[in-house]
Each structure stands twice: as structure tokens, then as C-alpha cells.
PDB file of C-alpha atoms and ligand atoms in Angstrom:
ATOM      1  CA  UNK Z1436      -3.803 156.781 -77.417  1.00 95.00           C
ATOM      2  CA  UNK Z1437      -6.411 157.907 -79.663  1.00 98.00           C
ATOM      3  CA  UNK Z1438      -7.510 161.215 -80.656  1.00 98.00           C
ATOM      4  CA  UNK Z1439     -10.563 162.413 -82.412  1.00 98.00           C
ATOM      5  CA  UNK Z1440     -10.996 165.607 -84.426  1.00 98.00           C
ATOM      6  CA  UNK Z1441     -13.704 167.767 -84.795  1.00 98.00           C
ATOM      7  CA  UNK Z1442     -13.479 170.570 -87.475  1.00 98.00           C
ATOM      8  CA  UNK Z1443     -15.764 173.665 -86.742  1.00 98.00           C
ATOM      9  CA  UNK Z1444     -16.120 177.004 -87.726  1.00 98.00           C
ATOM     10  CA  UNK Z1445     -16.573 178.351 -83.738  1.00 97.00           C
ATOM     11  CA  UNK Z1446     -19.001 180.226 -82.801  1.00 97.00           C
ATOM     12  CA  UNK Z1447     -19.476 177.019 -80.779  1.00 98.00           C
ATOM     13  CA  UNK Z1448     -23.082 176.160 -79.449  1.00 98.00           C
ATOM     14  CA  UNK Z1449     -24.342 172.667 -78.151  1.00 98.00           C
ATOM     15  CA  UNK Z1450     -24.938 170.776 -81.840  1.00 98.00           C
ATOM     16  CA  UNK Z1451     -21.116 171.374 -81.526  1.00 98.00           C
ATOM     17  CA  UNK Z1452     -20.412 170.223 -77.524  1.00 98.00           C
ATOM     18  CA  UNK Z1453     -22.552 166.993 -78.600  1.00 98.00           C
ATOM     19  CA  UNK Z1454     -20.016 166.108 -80.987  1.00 98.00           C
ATOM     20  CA  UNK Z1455     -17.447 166.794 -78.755  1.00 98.00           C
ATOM     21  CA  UNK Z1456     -19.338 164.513 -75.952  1.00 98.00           C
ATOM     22  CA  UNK Z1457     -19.755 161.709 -79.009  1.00 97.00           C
ATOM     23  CA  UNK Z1458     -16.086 161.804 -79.464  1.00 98.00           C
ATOM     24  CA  UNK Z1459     -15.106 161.644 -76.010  1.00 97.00           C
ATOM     25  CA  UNK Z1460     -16.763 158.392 -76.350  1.00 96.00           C
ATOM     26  CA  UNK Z1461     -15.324 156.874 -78.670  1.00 96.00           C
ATOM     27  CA  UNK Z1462     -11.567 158.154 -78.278  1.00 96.00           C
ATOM     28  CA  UNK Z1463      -9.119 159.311 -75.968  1.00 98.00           C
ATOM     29  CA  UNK Z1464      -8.147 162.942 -76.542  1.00 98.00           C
ATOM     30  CA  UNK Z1465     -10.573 165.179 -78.321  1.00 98.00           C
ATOM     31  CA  UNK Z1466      -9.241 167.695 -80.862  1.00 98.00           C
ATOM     32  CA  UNK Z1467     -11.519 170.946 -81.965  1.00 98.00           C
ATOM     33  CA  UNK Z1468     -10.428 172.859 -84.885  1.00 98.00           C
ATOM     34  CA  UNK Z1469     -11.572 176.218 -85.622  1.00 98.00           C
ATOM     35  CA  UNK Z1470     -11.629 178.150 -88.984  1.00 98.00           C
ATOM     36  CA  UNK Z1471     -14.018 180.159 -90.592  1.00 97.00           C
ATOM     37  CA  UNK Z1472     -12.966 179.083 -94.295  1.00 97.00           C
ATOM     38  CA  UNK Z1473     -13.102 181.554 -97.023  1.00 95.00           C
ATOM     39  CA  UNK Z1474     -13.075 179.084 -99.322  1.00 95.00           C
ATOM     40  CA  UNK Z1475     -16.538 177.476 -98.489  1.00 96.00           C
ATOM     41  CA  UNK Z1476     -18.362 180.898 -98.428  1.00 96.00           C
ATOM     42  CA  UNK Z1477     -19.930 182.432-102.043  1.00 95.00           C
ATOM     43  CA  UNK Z1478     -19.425 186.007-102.575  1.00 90.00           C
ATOM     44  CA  UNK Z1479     -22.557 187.644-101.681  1.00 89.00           C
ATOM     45  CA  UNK Z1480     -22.706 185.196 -98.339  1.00 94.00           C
ATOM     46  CA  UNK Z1481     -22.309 185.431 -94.662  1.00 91.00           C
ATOM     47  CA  UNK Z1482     -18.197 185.379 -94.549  1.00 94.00           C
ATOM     48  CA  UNK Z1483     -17.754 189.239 -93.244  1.00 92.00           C
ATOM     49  CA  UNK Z1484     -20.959 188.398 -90.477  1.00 92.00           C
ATOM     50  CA  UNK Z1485     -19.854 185.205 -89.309  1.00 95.00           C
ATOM     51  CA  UNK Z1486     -19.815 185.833 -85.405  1.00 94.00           C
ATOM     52  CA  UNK Z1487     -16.290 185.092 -83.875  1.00 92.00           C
ATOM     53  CA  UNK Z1488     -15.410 184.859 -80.412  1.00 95.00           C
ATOM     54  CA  UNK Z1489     -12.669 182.389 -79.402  1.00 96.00           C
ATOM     55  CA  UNK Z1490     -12.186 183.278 -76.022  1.00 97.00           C
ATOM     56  CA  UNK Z1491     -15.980 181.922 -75.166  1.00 97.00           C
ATOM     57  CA  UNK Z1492     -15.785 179.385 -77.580  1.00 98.00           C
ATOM     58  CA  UNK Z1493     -12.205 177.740 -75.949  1.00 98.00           C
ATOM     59  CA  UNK Z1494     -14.188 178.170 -72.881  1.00 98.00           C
ATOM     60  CA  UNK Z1495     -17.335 176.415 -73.836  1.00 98.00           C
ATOM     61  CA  UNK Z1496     -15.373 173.307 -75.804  1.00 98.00           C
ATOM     62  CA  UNK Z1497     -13.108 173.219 -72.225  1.00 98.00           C
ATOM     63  CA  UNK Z1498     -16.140 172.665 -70.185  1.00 98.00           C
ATOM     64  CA  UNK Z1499     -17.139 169.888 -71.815  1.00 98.00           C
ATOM     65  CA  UNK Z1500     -13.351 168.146 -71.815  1.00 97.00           C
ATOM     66  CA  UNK Z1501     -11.896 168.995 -75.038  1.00 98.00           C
ATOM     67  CA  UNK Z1502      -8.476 168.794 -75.098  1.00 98.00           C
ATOM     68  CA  UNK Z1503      -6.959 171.025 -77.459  1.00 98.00           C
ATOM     69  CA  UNK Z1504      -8.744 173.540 -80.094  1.00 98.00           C
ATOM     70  CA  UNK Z1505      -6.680 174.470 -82.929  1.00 97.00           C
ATOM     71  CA  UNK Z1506      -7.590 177.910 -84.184  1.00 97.00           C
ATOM     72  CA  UNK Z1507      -5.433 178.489 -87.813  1.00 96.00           C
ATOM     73  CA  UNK Z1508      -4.989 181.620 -89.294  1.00 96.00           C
ATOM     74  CA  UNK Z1509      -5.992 182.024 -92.680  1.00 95.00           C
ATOM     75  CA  UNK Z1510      -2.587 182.868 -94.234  1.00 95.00           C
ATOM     76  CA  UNK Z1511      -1.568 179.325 -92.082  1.00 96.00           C
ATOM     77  CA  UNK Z1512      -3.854 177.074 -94.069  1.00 97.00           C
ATOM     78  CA  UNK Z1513      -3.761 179.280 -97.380  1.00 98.00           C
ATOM     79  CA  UNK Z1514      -0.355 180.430 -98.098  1.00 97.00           C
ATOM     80  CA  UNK Z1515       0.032 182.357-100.863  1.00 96.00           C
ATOM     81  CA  UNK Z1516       1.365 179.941-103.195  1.00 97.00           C
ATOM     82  CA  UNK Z1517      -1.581 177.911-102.681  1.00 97.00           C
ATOM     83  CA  UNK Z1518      -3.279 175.965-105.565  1.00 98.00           C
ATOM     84  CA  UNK Z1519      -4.856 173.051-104.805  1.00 98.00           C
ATOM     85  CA  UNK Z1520      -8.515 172.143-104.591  1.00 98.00           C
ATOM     86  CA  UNK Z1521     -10.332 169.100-103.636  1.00 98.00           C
ATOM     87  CA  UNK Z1522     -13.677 168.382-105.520  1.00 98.00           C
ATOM     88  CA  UNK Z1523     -16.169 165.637-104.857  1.00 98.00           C
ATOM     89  CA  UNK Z1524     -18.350 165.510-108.352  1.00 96.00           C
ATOM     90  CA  UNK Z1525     -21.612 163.322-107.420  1.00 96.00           C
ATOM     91  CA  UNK Z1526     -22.560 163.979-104.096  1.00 98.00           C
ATOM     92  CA  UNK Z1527     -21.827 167.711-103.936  1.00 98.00           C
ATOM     93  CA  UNK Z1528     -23.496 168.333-107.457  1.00 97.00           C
ATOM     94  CA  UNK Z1529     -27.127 168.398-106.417  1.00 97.00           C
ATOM     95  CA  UNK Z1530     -29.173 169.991-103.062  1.00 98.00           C
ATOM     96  CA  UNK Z1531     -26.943 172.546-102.082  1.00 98.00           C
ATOM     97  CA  UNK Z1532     -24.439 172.352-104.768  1.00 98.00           C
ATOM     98  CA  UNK Z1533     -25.901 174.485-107.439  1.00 98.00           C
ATOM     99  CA  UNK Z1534     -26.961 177.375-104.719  1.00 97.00           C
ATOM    100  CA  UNK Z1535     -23.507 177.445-103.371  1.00 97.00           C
ATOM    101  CA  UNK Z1536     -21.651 177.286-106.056  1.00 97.00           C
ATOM    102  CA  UNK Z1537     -17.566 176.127-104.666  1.00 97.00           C
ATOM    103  CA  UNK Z1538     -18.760 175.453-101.266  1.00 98.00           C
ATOM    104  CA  UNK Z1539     -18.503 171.597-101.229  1.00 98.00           C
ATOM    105  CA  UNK Z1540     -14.965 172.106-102.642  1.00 98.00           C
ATOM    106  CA  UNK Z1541     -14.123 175.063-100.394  1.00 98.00           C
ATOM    107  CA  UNK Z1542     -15.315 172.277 -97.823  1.00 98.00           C
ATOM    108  CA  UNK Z1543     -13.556 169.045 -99.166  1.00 98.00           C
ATOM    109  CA  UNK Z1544     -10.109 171.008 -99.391  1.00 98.00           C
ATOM    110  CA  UNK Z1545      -9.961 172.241 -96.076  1.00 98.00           C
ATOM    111  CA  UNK Z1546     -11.361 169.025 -93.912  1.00 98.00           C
ATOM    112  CA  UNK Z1547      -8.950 167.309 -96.574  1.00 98.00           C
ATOM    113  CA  UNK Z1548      -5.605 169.393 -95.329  1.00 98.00           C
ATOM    114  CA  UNK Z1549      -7.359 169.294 -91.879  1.00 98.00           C
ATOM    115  CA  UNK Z1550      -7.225 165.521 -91.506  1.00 98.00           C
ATOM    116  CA  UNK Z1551      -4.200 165.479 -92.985  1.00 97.00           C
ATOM    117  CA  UNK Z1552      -2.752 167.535 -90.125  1.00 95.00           C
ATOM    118  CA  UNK Z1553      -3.684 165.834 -86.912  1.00 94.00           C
ATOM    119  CA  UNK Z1554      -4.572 162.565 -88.570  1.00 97.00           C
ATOM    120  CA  UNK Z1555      -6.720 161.607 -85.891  1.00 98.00           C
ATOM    121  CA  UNK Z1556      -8.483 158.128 -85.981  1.00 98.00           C
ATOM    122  CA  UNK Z1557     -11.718 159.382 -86.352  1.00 98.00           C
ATOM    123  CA  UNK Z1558     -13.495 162.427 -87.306  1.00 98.00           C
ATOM    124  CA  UNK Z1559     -16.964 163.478 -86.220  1.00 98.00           C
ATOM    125  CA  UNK Z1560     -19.290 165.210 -87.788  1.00 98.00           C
ATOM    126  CA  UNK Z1561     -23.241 166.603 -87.784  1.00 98.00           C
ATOM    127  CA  UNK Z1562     -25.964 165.343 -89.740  1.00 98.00           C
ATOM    128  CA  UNK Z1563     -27.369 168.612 -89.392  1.00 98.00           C
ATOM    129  CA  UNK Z1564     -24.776 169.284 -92.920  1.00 98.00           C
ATOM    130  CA  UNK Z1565     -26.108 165.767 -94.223  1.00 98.00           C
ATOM    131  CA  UNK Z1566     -24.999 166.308 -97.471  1.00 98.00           C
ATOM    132  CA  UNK Z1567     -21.275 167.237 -96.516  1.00 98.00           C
ATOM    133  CA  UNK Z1568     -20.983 164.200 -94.068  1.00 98.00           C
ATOM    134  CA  UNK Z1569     -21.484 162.378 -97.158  1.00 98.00           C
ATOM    135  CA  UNK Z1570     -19.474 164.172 -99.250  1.00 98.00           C
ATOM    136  CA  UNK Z1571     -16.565 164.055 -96.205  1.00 98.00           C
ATOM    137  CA  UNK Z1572     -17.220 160.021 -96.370  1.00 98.00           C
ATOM    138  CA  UNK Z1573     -16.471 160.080-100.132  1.00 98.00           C
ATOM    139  CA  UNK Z1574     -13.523 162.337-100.212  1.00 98.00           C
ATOM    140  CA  UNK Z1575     -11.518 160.003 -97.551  1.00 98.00           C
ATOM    141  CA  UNK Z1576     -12.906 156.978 -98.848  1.00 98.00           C
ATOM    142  CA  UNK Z1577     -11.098 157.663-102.611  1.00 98.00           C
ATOM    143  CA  UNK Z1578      -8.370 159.146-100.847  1.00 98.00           C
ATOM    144  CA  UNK Z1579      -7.468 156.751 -98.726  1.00 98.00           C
ATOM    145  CA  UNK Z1580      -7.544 158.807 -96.240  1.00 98.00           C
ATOM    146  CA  UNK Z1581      -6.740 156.807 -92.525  1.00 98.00           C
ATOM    147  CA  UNK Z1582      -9.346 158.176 -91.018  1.00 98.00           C
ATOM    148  CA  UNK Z1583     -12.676 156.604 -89.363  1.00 98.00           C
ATOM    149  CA  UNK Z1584     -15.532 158.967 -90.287  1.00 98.00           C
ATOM    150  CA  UNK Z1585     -18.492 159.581 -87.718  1.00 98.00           C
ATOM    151  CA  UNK Z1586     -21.776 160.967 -88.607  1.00 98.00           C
ATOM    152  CA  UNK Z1587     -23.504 162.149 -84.726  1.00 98.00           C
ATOM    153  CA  UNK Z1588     -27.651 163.227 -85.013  1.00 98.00           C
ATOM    154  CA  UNK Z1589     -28.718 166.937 -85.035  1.00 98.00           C
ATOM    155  CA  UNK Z1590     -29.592 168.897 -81.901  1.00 98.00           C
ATOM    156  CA  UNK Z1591     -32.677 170.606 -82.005  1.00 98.00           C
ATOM    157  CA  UNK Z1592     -34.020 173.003 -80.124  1.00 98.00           C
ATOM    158  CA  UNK Z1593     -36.994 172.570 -77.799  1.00 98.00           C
ATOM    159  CA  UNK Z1594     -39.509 173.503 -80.923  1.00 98.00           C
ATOM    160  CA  UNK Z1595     -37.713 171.446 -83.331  1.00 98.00           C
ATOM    161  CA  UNK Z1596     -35.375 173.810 -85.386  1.00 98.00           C
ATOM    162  CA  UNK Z1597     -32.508 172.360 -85.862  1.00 98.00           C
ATOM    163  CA  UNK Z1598     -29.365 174.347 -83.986  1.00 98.00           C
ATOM    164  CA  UNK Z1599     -27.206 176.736 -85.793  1.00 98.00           C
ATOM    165  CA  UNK Z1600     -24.861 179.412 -85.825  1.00 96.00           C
ATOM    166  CA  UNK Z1601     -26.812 180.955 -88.413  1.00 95.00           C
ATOM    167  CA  UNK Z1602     -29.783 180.986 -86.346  1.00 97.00           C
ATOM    168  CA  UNK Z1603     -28.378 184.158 -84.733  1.00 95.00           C
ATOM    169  CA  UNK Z1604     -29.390 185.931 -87.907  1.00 95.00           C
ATOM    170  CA  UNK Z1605     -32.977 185.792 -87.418  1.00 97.00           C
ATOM    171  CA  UNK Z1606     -35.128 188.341 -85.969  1.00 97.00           C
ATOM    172  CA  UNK Z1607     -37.679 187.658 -83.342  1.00 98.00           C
ATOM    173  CA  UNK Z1608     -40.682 186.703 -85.685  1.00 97.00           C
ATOM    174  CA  UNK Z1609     -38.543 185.113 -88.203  1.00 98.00           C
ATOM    175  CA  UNK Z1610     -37.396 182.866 -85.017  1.00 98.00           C
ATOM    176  CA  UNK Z1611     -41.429 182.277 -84.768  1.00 98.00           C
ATOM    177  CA  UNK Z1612     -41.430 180.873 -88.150  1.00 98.00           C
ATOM    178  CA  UNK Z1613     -37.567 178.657 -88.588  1.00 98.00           C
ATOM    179  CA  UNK Z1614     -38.876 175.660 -86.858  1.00 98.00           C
ATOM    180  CA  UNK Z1615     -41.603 174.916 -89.812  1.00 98.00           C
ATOM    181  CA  UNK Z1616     -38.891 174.345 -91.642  1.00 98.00           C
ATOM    182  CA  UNK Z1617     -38.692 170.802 -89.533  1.00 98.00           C
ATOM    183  CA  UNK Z1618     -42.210 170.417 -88.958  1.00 98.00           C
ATOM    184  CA  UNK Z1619     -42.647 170.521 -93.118  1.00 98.00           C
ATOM    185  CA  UNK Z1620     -39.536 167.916 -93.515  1.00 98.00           C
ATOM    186  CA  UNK Z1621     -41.614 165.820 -90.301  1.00 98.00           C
ATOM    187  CA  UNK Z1622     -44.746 165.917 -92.756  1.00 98.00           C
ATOM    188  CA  UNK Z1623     -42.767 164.974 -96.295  1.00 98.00           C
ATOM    189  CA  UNK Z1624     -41.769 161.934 -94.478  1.00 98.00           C
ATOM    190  CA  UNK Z1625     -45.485 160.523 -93.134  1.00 97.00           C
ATOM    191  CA  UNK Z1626     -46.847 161.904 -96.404  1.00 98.00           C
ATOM    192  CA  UNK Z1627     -43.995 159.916 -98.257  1.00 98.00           C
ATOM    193  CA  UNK Z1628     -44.891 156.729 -95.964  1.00 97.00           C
ATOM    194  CA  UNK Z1629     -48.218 156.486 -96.876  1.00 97.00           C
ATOM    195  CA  UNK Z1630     -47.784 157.315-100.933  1.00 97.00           C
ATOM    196  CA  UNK Z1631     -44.409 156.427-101.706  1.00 97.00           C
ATOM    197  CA  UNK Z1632     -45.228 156.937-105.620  1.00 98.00           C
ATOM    198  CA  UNK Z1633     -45.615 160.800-104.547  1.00 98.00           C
ATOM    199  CA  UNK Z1634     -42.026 161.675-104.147  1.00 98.00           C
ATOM    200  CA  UNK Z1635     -42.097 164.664-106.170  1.00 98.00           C
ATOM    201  CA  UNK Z1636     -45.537 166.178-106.430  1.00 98.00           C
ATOM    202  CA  UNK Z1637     -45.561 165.935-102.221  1.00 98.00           C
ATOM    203  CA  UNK Z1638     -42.004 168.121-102.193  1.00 98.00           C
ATOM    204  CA  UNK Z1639     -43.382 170.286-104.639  1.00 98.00           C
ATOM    205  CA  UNK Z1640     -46.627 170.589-102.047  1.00 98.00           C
ATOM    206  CA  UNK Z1641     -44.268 171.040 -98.855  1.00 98.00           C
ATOM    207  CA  UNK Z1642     -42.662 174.006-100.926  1.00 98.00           C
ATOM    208  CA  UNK Z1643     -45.639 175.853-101.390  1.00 98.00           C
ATOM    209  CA  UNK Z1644     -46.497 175.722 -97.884  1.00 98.00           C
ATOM    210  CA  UNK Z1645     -43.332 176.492 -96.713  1.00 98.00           C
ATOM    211  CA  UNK Z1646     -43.691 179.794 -98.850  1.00 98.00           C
ATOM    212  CA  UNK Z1647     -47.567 180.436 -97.146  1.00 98.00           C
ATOM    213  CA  UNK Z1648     -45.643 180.440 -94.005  1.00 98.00           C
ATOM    214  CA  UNK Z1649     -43.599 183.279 -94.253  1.00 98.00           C
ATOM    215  CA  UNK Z1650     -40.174 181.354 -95.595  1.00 98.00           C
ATOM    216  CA  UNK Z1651     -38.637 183.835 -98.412  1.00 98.00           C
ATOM    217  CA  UNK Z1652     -37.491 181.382-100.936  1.00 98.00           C
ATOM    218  CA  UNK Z1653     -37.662 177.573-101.118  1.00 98.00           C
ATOM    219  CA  UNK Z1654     -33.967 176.633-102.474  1.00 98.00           C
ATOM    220  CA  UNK Z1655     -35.298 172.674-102.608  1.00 98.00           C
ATOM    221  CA  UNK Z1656     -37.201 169.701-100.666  1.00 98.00           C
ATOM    222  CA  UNK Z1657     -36.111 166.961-101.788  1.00 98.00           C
ATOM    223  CA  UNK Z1658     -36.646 163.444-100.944  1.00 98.00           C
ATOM    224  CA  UNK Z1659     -33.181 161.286-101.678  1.00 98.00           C
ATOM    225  CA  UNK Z1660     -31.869 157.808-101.212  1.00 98.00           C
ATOM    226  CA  UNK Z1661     -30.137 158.104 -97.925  1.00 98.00           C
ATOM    227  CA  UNK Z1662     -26.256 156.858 -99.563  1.00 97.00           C
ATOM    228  CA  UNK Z1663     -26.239 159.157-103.231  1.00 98.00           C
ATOM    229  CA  UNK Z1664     -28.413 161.728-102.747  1.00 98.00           C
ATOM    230  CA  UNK Z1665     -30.056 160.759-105.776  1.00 98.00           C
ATOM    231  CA  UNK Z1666     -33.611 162.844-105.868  1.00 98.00           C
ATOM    232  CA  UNK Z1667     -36.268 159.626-105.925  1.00 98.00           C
ATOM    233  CA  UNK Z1668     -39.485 159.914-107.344  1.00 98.00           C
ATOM    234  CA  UNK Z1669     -40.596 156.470-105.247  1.00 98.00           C
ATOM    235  CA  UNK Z1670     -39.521 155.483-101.312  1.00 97.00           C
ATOM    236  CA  UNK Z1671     -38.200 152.185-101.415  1.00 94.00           C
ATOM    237  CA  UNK Z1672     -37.113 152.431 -97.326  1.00 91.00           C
ATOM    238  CA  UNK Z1673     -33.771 154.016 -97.439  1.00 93.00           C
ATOM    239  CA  UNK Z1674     -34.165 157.998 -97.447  1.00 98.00           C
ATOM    240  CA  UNK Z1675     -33.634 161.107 -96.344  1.00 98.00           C
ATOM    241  CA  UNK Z1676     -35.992 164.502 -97.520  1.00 98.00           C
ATOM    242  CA  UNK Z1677     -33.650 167.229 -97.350  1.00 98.00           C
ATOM    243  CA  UNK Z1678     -34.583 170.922 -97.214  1.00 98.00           C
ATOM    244  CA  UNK Z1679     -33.062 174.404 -97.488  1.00 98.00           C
ATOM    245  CA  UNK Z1680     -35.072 177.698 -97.019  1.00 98.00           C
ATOM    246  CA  UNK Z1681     -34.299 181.266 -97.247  1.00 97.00           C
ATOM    247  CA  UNK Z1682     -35.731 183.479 -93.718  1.00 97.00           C
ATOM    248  CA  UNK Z1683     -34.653 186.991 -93.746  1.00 94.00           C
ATOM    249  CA  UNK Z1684     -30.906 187.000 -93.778  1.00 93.00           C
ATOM    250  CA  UNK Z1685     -30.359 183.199 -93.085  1.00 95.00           C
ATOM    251  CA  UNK Z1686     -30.293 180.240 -95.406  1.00 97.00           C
ATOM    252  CA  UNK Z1687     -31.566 177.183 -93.083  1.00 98.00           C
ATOM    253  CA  UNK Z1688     -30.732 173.885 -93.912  1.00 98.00           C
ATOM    254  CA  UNK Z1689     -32.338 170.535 -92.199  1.00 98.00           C
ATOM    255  CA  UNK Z1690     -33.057 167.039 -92.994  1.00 98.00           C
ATOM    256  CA  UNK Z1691     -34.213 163.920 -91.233  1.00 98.00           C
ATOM    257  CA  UNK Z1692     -34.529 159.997 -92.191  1.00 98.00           C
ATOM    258  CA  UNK Z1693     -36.968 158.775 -93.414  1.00 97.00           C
ATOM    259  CA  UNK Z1694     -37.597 155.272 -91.729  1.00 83.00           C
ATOM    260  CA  UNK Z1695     -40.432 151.853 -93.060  1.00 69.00           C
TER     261      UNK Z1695
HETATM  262  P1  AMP V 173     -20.024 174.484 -88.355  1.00 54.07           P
HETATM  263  O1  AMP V 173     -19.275 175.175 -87.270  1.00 54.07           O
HETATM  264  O2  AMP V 173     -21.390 175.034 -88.616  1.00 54.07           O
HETATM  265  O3  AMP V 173     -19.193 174.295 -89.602  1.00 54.07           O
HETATM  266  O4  AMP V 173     -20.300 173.012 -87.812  1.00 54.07           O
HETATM  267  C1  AMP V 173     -19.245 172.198 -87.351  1.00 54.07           C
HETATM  268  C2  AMP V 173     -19.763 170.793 -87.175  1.00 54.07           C
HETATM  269  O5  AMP V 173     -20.833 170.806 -86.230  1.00 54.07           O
HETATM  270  C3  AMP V 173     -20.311 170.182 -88.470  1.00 54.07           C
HETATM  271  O6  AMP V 173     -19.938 168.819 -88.537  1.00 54.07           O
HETATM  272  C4  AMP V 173     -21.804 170.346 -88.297  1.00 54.07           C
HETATM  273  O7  AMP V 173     -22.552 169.378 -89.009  1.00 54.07           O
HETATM  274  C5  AMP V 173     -21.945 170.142 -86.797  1.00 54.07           C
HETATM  275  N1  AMP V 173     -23.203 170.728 -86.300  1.00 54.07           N
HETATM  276  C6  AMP V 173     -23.618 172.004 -86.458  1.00 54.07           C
HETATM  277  N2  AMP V 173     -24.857 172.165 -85.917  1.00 54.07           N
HETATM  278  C7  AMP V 173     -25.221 170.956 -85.430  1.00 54.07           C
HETATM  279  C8  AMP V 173     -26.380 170.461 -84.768  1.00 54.07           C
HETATM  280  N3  AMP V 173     -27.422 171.244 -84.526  1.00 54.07           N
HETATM  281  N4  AMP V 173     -26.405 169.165 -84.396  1.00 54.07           N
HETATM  282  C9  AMP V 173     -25.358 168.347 -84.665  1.00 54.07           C
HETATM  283  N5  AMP V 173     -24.224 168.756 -85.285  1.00 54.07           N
HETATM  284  C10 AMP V 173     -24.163 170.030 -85.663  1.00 54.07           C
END
């Protein structure tokens, strides 16, 4: 038998039943964890807010044949005595590393203990958090870690922003203006394609306009080769632009490949 685990912080919506469907394909019995980690949350961010409802989230991962959810309490994953941490140094040092200062490692240490509990034979997880699939990747490949690691594609809503709990946050006209946010990461890409020597002044350019239309504060676009997030000032074929914007309460993240 094999069994597949899919760590989540709940408030469960369908960029999370997708990975549940992907695993259902690829394994027998489909574990969902749920934890909203203190550990992967700044001070002055969303912990406190973070909606919770596990009734209708057991109910909405049942529907679409998970098999067992897994809903820790905090004291259970951080007893008291508690003193390690788990820290990825290249990939998590860039994009969102310096705005979120401990998040990747607030991350790595619990999917780390997480993995280590159920050691499943594969994990899933979204490339809608690009950056910490890769940094996931990296902690179980230095680990040795038995674990196969699954990266399944972002679900979008029907106007192209990219589904998320933190999508709840915004108000009505904010809502109006979250999916430029894609169609800015949609133009870095063809802009890239047709001047690939333009890496940075076209990111600084997407900025800008991402300010005109309404977005708060730009925390980066960035375009990056696709396996080290390095930032590239030329597209040689393998890259991803990456994004993160600030809309009323809500920090949005997206990214999408950029394909020859
Ligand atoms: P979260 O509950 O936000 O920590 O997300 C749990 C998992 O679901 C992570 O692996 C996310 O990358 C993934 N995920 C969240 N939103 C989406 C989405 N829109 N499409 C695909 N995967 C997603």
C-alpha cells in the first residue's frame, strides 16, 4: 500500500482538493494534514486571522476521497522542550525570504517533522508556493529524507488569480484588482521572450504598473532560473518570474514558467 501526504494549513479550498485528486493518482491512501504553524508566520502577520473551520474542511477533503486528515495541536508538534529548527540557506534566502523573515524555516521544520511522521512515499505540493516546493525538494534531498516529492500546477480562478486562502482578505474592489497580479507575471514572460537581455529593467517596468493599478506595495518581480531561484538578468529557456504584491490586508504571491 502506498500513502501520500499532503500538508495544509485548512481552510481547505479547491488548489487544495486538486492536490488531493493528484495524489489519489499516484498512491493508494491519501493523507491531509492540517496545522496552522506558528512558526512560519512573522509577528505583525495573519496568524490570529487565519480562518479555521475543521468541521467543513474534513468535509470538503472527504468528498473528494481523502482518507484520513490529521489535525495536530500546537502543544503536539511543539512541546515545550522544543529546540530544533530546520533551515534551507540558498533557496529560501531571496524572493520571499527577506520579507518573511523565519518563514522558510518555520516551513522546513514543520514539513520536516511532518514527513517524518507518516513517512508517506510521496508528498504533494502547489506551485502556487513555488519557492517552498523548492525549498521542500532541497530539505529532503540533503536529508535523505525517503520521500518522493510532487510539485501539482496552481488553480486559478476563472479571471486568472491564482486561489488562496488569503484571498478571503480582500474587499470587493481589491478582488477587482488581485488578478493583475497574473496578468502582469503573463506579460513579464512575452516581454521576456521577445528581449531576453531585459530581465531586469522589464521587472522593474511590471512593478510600476502593478503600483498604477491599485496594488499597495510591490515586495518583488523577479524573473529566476526555474531550479535556484537565482534572479537572471538574461532568459536562457529555463525560468520562472515570480511575484509578490501587497492589496489591502493580503500579501499575494504567484508565479508561472516561463517556456522557449
Ligand atoms: P496552505 O494551506 O496555503 O499552506 O497550502 C497547502 C498546500 O496547498 C501547499 O502545497 C500549497 O502550495 C497548495 N496550494 C495552495 N493554493 C493552491 C492553488 N491555488 N493551486 C495549487 N496548489 C495550491
Amino acid at each position: 500500500m502506498t500513502i501520500g501526504l499532503i500538508p495544509t494549513m485548512g481552510a481547505i479550498h479547491k488548489g487544495h482538493t486538486s492536490l488531493v485528486k493528484e495524489a489519489k493518482s499516484h498512491c493508494d491512501k491519501v493523507v491531509v494534514s492540517i496545522f496552522v504553524n506558528p512558526a512560519q508566520f512573522g509577528e505583525n502577520e495573519d496568524l490570529e486571522a487565519y480562518p479555521a473551520d475543521e468541521e467543513q474542511d474534513v468535509r470538503a477533503l472527504t468528498s473528494v476521497g481523502t482518507d484520513l486528515v490529521f489535525c495536530p495541536s500546537s502543544c503536539e508538534v511543539y512541546p515545550e522542550d522544543f529546540s530544533t529548527v530546520v533551515s534551507v540557506s540558498r533557496l529560501a534566502a531571496g524572493l520571499c525570504g527577506p520579507f518573511r523573515p523565519g518563514h522558510f524555516e518555520g516551513v522546513a521544520t514543520v514539513v520536516t517533522k511532518l514527513l517524518l511522521q507518516s513517512l508517506p512515499d510521496i508528498a504533494i505540493f502547489g506551485e502556487k508556493d513555488y519557492q517552498q516546493l523548492l525549498v521542500i525538494r532541497q530539505l529532503v534531498k540533503d536529508l535523505n529524507i525517503p520521500v518522493k516529492v510532487i510539485g501539482a500546477k496552481i488553480i486559478r480562478e476563472k479571471d486568472g488569480l491564482a486561489m488562496s486562502t488569503r484571498n478571503q482578505y480582500l474587499s470587493p474592489g481589491d478582488r477587482l484588482i488581485a488578478p493583475e497580479l497574473n496578468g502582469i507575471l503573463q506579460l513579464v514572460a512575452e516581454w521576456v521572450k521577445a528581449k531576453p537581455g531585459d530581465c531586469e529593467s522589464i521587472c522593474r517596468l511590471a512593478r510600476t504598473k502593478l503600483l498604477e493599478k491599485g496594488f499597495e506595495a510591490v515586495d518583488y518581480i523577479t524573473v529566476c532560473d526555474s531550479e535556484t531561484l537565482e534572479p537572471l538578468k538574461t532568459y536562457m529557456g529555463n525560468a520562472h518570474v515570480l511575484g509578490a504584491a501587497r492589496l489591502g490586508p493580503a500579501r499575494l504571491i504567484d508565479n508561472i514558467s516561463i517556456r522557449k
